[in-house]
PDB file of C-alpha atoms and ligand atoms in Angstrom:
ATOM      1  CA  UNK A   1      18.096   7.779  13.412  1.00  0.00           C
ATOM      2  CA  UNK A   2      18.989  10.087  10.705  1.00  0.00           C
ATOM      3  CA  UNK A   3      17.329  12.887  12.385  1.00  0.00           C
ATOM      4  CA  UNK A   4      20.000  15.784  10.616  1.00  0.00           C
ATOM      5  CA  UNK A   5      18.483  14.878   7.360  1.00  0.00           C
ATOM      6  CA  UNK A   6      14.933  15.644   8.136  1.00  0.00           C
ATOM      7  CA  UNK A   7      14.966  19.284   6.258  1.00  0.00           C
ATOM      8  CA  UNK A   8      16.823  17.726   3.630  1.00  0.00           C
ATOM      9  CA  UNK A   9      18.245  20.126   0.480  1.00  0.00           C
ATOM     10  CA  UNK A  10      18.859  18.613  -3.108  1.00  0.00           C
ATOM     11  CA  UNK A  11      22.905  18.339  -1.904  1.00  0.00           C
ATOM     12  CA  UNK A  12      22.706  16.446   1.285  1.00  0.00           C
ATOM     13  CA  UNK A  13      20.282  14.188  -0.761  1.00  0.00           C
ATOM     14  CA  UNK A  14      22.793  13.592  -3.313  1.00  0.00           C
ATOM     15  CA  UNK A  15      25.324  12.177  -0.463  1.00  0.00           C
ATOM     16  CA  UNK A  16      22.691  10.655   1.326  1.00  0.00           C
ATOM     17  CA  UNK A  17      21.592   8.542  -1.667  1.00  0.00           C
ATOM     18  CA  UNK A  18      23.704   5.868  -3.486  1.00  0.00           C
ATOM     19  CA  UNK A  19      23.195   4.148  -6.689  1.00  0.00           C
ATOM     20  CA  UNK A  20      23.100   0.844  -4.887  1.00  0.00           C
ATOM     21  CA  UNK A  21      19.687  -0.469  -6.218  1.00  0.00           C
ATOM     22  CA  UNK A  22      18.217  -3.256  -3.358  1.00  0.00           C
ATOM     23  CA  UNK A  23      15.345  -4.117  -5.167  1.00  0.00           C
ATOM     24  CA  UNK A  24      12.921  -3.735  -8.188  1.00  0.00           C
ATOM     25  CA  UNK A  25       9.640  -4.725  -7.865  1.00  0.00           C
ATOM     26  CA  UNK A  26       6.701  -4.400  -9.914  1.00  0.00           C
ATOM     27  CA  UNK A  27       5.548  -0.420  -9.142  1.00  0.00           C
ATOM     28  CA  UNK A  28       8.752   0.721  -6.887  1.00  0.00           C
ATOM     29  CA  UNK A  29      12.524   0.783  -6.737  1.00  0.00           C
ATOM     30  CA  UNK A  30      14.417   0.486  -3.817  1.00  0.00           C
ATOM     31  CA  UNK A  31      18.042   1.855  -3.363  1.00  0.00           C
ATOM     32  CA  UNK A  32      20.296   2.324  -0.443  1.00  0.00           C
ATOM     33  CA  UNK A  33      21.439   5.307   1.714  1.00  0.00           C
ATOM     34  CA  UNK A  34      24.601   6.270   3.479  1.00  0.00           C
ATOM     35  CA  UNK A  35      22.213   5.837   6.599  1.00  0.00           C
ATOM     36  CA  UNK A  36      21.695   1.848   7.310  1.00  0.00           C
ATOM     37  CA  UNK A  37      18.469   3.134   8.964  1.00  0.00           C
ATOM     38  CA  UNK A  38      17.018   4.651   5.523  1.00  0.00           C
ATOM     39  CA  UNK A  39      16.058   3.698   1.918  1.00  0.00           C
ATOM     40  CA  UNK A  40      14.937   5.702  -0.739  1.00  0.00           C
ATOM     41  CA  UNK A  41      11.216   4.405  -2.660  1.00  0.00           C
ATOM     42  CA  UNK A  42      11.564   5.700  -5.833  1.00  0.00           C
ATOM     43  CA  UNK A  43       8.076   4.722  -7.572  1.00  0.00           C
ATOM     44  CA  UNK A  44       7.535   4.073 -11.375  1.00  0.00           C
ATOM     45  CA  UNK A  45       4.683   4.405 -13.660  1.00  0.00           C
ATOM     46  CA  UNK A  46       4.789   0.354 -14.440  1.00  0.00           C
ATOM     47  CA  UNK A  47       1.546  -1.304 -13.571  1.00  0.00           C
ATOM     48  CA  UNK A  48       0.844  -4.986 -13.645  1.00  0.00           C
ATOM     49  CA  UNK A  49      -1.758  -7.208 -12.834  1.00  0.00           C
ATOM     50  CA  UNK A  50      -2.921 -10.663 -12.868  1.00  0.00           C
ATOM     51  CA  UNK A  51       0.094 -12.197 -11.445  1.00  0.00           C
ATOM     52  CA  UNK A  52       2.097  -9.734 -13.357  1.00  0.00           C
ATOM     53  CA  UNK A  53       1.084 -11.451 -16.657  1.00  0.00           C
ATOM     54  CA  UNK A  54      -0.813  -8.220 -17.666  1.00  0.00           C
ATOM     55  CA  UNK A  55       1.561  -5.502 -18.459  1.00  0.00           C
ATOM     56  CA  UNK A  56       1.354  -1.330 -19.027  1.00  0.00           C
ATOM     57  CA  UNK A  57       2.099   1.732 -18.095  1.00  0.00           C
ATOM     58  CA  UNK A  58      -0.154   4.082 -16.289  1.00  0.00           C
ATOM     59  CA  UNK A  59       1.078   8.045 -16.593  1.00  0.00           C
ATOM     60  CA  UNK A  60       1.866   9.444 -13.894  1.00  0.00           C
ATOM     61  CA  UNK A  61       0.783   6.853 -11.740  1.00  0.00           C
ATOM     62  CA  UNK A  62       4.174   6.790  -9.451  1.00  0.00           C
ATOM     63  CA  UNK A  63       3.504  10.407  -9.172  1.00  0.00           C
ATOM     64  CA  UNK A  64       0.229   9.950  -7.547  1.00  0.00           C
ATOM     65  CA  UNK A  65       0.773   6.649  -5.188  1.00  0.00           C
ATOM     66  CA  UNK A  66       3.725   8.029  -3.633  1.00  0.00           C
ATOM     67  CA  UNK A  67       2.325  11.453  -2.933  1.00  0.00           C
ATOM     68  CA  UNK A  68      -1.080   9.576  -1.951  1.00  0.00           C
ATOM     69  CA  UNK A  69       0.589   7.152   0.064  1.00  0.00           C
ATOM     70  CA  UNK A  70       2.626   9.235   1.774  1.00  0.00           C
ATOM     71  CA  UNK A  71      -0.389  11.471   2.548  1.00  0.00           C
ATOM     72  CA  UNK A  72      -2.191   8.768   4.159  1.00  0.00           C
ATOM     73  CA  UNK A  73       1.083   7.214   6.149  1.00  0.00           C
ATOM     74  CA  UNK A  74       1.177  10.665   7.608  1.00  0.00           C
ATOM     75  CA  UNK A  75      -2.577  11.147   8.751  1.00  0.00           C
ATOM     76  CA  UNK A  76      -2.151   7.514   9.922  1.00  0.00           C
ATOM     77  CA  UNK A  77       1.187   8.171  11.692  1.00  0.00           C
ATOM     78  CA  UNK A  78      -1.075  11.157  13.553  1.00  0.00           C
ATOM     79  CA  UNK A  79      -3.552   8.840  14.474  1.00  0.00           C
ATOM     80  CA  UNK A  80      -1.400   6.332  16.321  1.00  0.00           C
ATOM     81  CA  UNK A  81      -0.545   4.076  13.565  1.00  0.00           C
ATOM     82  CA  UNK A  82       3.417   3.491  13.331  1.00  0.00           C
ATOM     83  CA  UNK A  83       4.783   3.893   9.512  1.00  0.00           C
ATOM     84  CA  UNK A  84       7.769   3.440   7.539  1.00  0.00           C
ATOM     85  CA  UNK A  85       7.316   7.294   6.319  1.00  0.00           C
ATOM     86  CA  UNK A  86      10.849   9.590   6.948  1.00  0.00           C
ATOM     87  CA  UNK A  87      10.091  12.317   4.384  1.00  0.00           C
ATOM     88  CA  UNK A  88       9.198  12.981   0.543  1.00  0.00           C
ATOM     89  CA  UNK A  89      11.784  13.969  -1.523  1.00  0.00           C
ATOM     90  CA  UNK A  90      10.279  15.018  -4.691  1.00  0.00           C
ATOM     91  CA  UNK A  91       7.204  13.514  -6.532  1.00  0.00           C
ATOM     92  CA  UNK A  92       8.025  10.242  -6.943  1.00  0.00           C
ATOM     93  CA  UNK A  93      10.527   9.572  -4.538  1.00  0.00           C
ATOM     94  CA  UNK A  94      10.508   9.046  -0.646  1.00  0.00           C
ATOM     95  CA  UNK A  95      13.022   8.403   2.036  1.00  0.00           C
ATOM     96  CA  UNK A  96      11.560   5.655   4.381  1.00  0.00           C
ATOM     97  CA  UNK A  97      12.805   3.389   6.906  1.00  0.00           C
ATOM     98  CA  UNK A  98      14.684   0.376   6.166  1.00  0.00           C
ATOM     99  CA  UNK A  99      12.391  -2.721   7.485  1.00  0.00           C
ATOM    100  CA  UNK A 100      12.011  -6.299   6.381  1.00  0.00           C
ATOM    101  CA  UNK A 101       8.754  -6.855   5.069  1.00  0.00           C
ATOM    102  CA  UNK A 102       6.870  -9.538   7.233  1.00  0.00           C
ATOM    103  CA  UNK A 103       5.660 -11.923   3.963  1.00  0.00           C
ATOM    104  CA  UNK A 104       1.933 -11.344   4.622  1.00  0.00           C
ATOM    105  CA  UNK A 105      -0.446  -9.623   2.694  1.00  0.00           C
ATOM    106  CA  UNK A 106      -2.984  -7.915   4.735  1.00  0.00           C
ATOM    107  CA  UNK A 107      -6.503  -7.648   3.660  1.00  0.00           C
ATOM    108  CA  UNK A 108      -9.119  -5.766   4.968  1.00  0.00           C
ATOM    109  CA  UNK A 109     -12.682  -5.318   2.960  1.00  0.00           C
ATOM    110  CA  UNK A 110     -15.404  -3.626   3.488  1.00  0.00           C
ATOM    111  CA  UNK A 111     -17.738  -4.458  -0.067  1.00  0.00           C
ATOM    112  CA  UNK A 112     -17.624  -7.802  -2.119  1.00  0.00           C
ATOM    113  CA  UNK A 113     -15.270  -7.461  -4.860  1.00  0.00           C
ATOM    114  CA  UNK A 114     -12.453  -8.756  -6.533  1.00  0.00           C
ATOM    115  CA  UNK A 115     -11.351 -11.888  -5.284  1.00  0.00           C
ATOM    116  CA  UNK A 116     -13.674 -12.490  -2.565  1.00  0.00           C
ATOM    117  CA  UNK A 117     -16.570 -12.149  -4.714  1.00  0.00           C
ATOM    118  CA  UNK A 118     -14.776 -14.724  -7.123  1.00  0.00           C
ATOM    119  CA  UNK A 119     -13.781 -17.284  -4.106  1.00  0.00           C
ATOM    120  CA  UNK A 120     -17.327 -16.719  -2.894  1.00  0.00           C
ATOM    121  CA  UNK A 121     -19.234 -16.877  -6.060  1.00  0.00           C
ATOM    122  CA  UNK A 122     -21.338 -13.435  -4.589  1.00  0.00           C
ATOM    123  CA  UNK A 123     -22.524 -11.013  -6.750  1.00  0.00           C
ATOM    124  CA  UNK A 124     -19.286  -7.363  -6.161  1.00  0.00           C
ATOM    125  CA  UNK A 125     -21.107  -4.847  -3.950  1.00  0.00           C
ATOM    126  CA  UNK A 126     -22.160  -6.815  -0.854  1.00  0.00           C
ATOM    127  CA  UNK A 127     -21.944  -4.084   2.225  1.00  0.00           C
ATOM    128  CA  UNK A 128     -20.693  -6.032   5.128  1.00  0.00           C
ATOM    129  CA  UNK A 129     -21.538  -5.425   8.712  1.00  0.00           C
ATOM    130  CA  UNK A 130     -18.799  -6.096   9.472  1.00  0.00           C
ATOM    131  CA  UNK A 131     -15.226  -5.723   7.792  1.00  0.00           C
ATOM    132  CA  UNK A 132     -13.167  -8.976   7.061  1.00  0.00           C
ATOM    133  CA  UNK A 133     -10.006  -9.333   7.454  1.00  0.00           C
ATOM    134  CA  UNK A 134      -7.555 -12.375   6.122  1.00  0.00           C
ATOM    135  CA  UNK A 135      -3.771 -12.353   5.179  1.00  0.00           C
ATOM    136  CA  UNK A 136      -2.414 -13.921   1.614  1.00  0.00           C
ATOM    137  CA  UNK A 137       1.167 -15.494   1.886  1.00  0.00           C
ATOM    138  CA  UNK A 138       3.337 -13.243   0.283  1.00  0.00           C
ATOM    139  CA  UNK A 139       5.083 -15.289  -2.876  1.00  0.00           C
ATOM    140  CA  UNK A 140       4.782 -14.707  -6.327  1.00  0.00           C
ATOM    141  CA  UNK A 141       5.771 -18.680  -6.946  1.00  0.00           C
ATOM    142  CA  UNK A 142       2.992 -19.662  -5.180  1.00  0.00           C
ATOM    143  CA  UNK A 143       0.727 -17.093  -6.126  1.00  0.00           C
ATOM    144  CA  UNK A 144       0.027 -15.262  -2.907  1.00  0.00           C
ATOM    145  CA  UNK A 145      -2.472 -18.107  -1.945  1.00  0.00           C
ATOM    146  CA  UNK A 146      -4.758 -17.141   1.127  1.00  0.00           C
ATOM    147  CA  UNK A 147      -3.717 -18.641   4.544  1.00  0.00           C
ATOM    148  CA  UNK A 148      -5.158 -18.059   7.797  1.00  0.00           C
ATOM    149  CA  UNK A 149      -3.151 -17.043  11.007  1.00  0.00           C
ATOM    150  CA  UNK A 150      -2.341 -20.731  11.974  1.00  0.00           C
ATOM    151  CA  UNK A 151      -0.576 -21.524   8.674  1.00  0.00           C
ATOM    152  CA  UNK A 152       1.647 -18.381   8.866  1.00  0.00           C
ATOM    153  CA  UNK A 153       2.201 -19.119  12.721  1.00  0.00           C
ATOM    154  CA  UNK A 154       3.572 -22.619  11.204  1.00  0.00           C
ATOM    155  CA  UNK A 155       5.136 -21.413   8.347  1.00  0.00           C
ATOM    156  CA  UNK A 156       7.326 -19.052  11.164  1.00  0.00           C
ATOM    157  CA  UNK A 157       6.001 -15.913   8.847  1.00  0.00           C
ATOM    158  CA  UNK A 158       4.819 -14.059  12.005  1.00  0.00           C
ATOM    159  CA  UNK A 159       4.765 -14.576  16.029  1.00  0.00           C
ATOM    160  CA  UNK A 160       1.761 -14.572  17.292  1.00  0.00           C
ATOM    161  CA  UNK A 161       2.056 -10.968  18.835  1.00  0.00           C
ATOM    162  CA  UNK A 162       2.759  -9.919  15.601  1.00  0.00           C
ATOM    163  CA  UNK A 163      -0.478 -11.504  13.929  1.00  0.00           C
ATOM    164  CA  UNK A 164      -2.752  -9.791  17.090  1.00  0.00           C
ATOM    165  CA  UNK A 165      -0.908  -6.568  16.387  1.00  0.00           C
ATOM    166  CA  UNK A 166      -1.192  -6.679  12.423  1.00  0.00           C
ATOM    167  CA  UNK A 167      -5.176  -7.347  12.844  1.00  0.00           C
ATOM    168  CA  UNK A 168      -5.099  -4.632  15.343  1.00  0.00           C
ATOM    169  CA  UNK A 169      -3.110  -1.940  13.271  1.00  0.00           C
ATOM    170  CA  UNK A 170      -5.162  -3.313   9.815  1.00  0.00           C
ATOM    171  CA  UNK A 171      -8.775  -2.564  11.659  1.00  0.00           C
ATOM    172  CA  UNK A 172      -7.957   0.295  12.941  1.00  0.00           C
ATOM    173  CA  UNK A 173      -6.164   1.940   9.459  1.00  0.00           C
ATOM    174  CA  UNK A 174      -9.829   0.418   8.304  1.00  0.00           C
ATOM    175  CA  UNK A 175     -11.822   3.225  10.416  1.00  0.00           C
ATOM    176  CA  UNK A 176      -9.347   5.550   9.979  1.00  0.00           C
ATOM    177  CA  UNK A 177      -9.109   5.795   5.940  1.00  0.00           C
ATOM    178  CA  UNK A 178     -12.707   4.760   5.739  1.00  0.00           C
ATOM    179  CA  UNK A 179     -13.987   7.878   7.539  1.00  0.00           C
ATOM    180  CA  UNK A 180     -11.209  10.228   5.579  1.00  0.00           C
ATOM    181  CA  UNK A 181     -12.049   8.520   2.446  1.00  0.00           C
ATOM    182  CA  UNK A 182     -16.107   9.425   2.799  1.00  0.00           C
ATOM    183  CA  UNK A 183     -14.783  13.272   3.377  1.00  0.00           C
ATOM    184  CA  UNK A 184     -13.365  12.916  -0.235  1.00  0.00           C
ATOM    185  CA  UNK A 185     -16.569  11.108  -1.608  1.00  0.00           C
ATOM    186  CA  UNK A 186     -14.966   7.755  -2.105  1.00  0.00           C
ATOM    187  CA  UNK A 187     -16.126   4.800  -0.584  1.00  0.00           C
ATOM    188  CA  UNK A 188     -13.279   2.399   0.700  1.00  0.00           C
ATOM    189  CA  UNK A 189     -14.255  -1.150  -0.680  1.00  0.00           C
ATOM    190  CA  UNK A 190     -10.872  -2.964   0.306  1.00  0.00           C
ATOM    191  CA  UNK A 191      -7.499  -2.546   0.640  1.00  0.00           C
ATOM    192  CA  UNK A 192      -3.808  -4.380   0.837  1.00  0.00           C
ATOM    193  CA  UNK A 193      -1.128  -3.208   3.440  1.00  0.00           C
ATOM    194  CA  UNK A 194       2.469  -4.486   4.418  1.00  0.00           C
ATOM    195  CA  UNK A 195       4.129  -4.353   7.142  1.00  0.00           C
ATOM    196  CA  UNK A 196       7.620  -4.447   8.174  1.00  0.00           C
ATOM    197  CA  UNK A 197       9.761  -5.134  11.191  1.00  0.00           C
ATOM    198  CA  UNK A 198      12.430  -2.390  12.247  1.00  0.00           C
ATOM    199  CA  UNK A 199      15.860  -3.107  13.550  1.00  0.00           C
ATOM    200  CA  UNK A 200      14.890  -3.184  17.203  1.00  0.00           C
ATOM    201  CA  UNK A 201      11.406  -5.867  16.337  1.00  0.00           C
ATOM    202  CA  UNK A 202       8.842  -3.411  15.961  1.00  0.00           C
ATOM    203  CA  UNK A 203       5.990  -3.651  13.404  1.00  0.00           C
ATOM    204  CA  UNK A 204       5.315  -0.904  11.562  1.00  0.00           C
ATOM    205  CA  UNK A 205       3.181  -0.235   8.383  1.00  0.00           C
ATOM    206  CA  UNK A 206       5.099  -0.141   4.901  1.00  0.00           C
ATOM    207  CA  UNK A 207       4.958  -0.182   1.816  1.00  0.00           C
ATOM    208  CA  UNK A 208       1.947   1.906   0.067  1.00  0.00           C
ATOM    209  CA  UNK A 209      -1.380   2.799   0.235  1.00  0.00           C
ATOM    210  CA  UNK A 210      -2.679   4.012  -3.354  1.00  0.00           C
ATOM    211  CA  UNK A 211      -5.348   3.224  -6.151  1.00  0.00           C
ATOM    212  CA  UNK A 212      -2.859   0.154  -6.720  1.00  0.00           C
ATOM    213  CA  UNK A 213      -3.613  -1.238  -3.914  1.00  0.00           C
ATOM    214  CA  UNK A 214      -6.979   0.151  -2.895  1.00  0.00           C
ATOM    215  CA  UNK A 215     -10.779  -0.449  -4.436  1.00  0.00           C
ATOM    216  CA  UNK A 216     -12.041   2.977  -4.208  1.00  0.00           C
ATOM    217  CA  UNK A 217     -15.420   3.796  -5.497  1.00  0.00           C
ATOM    218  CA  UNK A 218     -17.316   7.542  -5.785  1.00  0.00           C
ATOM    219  CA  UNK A 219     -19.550   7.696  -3.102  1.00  0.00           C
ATOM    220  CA  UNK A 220     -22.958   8.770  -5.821  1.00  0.00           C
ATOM    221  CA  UNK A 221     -22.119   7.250  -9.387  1.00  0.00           C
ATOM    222  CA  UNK A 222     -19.934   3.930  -8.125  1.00  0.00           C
ATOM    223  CA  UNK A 223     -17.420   4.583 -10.296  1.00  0.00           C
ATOM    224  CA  UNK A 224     -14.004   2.894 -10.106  1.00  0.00           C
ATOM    225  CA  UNK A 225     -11.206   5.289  -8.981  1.00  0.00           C
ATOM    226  CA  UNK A 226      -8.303   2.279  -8.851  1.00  0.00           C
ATOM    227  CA  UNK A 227      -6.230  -0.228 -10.738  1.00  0.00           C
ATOM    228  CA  UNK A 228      -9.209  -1.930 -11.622  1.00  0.00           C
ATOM    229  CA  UNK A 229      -9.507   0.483 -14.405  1.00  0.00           C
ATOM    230  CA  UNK A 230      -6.270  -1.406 -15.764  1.00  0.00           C
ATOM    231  CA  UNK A 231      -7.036  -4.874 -14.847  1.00  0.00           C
ATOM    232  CA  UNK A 232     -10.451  -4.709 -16.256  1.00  0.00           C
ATOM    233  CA  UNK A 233      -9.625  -2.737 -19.398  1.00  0.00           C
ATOM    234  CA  UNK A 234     -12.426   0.282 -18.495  1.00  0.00           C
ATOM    235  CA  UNK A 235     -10.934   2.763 -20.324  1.00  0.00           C
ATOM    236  CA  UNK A 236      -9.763   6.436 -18.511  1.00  0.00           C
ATOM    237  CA  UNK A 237      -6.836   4.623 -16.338  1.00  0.00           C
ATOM    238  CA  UNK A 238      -4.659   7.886 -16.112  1.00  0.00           C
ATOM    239  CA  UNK A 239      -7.852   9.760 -15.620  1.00  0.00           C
ATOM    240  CA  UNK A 240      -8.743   8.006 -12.334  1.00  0.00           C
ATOM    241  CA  UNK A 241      -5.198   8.075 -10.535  1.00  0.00           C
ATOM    242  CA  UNK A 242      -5.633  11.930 -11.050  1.00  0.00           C
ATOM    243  CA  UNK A 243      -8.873  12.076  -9.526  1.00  0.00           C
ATOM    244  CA  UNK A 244      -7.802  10.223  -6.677  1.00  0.00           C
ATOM    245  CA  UNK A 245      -5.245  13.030  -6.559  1.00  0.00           C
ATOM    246  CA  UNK A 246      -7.645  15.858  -6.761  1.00  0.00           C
ATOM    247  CA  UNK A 247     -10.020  14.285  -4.370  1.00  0.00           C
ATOM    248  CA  UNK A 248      -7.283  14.099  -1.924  1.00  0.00           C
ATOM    249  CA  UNK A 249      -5.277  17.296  -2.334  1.00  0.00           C
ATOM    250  CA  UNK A 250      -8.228  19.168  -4.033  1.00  0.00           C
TER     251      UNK A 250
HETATM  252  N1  UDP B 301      -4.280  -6.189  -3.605  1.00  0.00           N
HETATM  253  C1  UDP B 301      -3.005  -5.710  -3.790  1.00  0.00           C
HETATM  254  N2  UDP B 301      -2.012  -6.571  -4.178  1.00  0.00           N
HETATM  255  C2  UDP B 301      -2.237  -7.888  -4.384  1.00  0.00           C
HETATM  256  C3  UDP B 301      -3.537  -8.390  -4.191  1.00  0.00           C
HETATM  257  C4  UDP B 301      -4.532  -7.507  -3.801  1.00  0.00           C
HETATM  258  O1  UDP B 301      -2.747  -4.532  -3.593  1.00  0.00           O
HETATM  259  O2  UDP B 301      -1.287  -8.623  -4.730  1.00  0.00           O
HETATM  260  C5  UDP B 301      -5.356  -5.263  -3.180  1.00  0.00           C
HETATM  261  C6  UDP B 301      -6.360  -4.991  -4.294  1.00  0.00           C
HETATM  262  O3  UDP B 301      -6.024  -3.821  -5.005  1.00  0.00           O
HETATM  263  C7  UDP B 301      -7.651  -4.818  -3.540  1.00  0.00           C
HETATM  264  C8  UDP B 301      -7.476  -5.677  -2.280  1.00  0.00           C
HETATM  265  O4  UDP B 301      -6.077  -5.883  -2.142  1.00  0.00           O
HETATM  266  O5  UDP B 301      -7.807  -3.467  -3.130  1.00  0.00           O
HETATM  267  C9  UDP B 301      -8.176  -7.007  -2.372  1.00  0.00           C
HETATM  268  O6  UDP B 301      -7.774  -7.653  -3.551  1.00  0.00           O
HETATM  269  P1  UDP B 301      -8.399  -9.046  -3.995  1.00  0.00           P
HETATM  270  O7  UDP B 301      -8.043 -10.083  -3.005  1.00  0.00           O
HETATM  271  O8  UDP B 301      -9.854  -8.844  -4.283  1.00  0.00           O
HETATM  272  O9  UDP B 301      -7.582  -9.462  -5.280  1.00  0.00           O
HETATM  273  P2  UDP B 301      -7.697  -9.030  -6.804  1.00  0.00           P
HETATM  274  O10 UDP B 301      -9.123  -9.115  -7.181  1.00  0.00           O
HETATM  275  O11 UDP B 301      -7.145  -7.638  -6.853  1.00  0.00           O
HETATM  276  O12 UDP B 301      -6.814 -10.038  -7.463  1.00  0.00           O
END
């Protein structure tokens, strides 16, 4: 696959990439390569929340997820954990490997917050001894309601292999960032991954992992260093994505 393109220059790029867009989503667009194998992430600074009915812009937020995220896929990809990553462009672009996305959301958490704390009706904060893990049904329509493995075994959204090996990958990521997270002073509360099926069947993580998708909290003062900033109108948005950066990349 695509190997010739690895050490890529700005010309081969040009070839390589087309100005066939695939998809627009809410943070990223997609377009296709000459290579069926390979599609190029281009990542904007849109952010939305709420079921997309809060709106903005965050400044150089696409900057900062796709050189974060791409950061992480690596060290991940090191550790064992398959990824969609091919290579970085420029800042916020990335070749990665075409896949369709399984239509699970997979949740991992570490701390009450967000929407378990809501569902719950506990107080955001709660250190479990264990991390839980539970997948939402990816579908704007619906909402991305919460369904357990034996509603998206019946709704054909994953084989059972798949579901063992998406807890499996999702747990382990867990320790993985956790620890690397703690060397940064940020505590990991929870998190959101994707993952996508290659050509040939095989699982392997996609999409991103940044402050969008991410509760990350400094390790002394608690402060939020993610999209909460947005969602919950706290003031210094920009601010924290940049942290996040310098935390990571010093
Ligand atoms: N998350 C996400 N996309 C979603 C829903 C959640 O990236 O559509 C992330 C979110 O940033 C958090 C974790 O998944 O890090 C858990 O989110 P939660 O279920 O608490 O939902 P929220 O409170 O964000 O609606």
């Amino acid at each position: 696959m695509g190997q010739e393109y690895k050490d890529i220059n700005k010309e081969e790029l040009d070839n390589l990439v087309t100005d066939e867009q695939l998809y627009e989503g809410k943070a990223k667009k997609v377009f296709a390569t000459e290579d069926p194998n390979l599609v190029l992430v281009s990542y904007k600074d849109d952010a939305t929340a709420f079921d997309g009915t809060k709106r903005g812009t965050i400044r150089g937020k696409g900057a900062v997820n796709n050189q974060m995220s791409n950061y992480l896929m690596n060290l991940l990809e090191n550790e064992g954990i398959p990824t969609h990553l091919y290579k970085e462009v420029n800042e916020t672009d990335t070749l990665v490997k075409h896949v369709d996305i399984i239509p699970l959301e997979v949740i991992v958490r570490n701390i009450s917050a967000g929407s378990f704390a809501n569902h719950y009706g506990v107080e955001e904060g709660i250190v479990f001894d264990q991390p839980t893990f539970e997948f939402s049904y990816k579908n704007d329509d619906l909402h991305d309601p919460l369904l357990n493995s034996s509603h998206a075994l019946a709704l054909k959204l994953a084989t059972p292999e798949e579901i063992k090996t998406l807890r499996e990958y999702a747990l382990k990521v867990n320790d993985i960032l956790k620890e690397f997270f703690l060397s940064c002073g940020v505590t990991l509360v929870d998190f959101k991954l994707e993952f996508g099926r290659t050509p040939d069947g095989t699982v392997i993580l996609a999409d991103e992992i940044s402050p969008d998708t991410c509760r990350f909290w400094d390790v002394e003062t608690g402060e939020k260093l993610d999209k909460d900033r947005f969602r919950r109108d706290l003031g210094n948005v920009e601010d924290a994505y940049q942290e996040m950066m310098h935390r990571i990349f010093g």
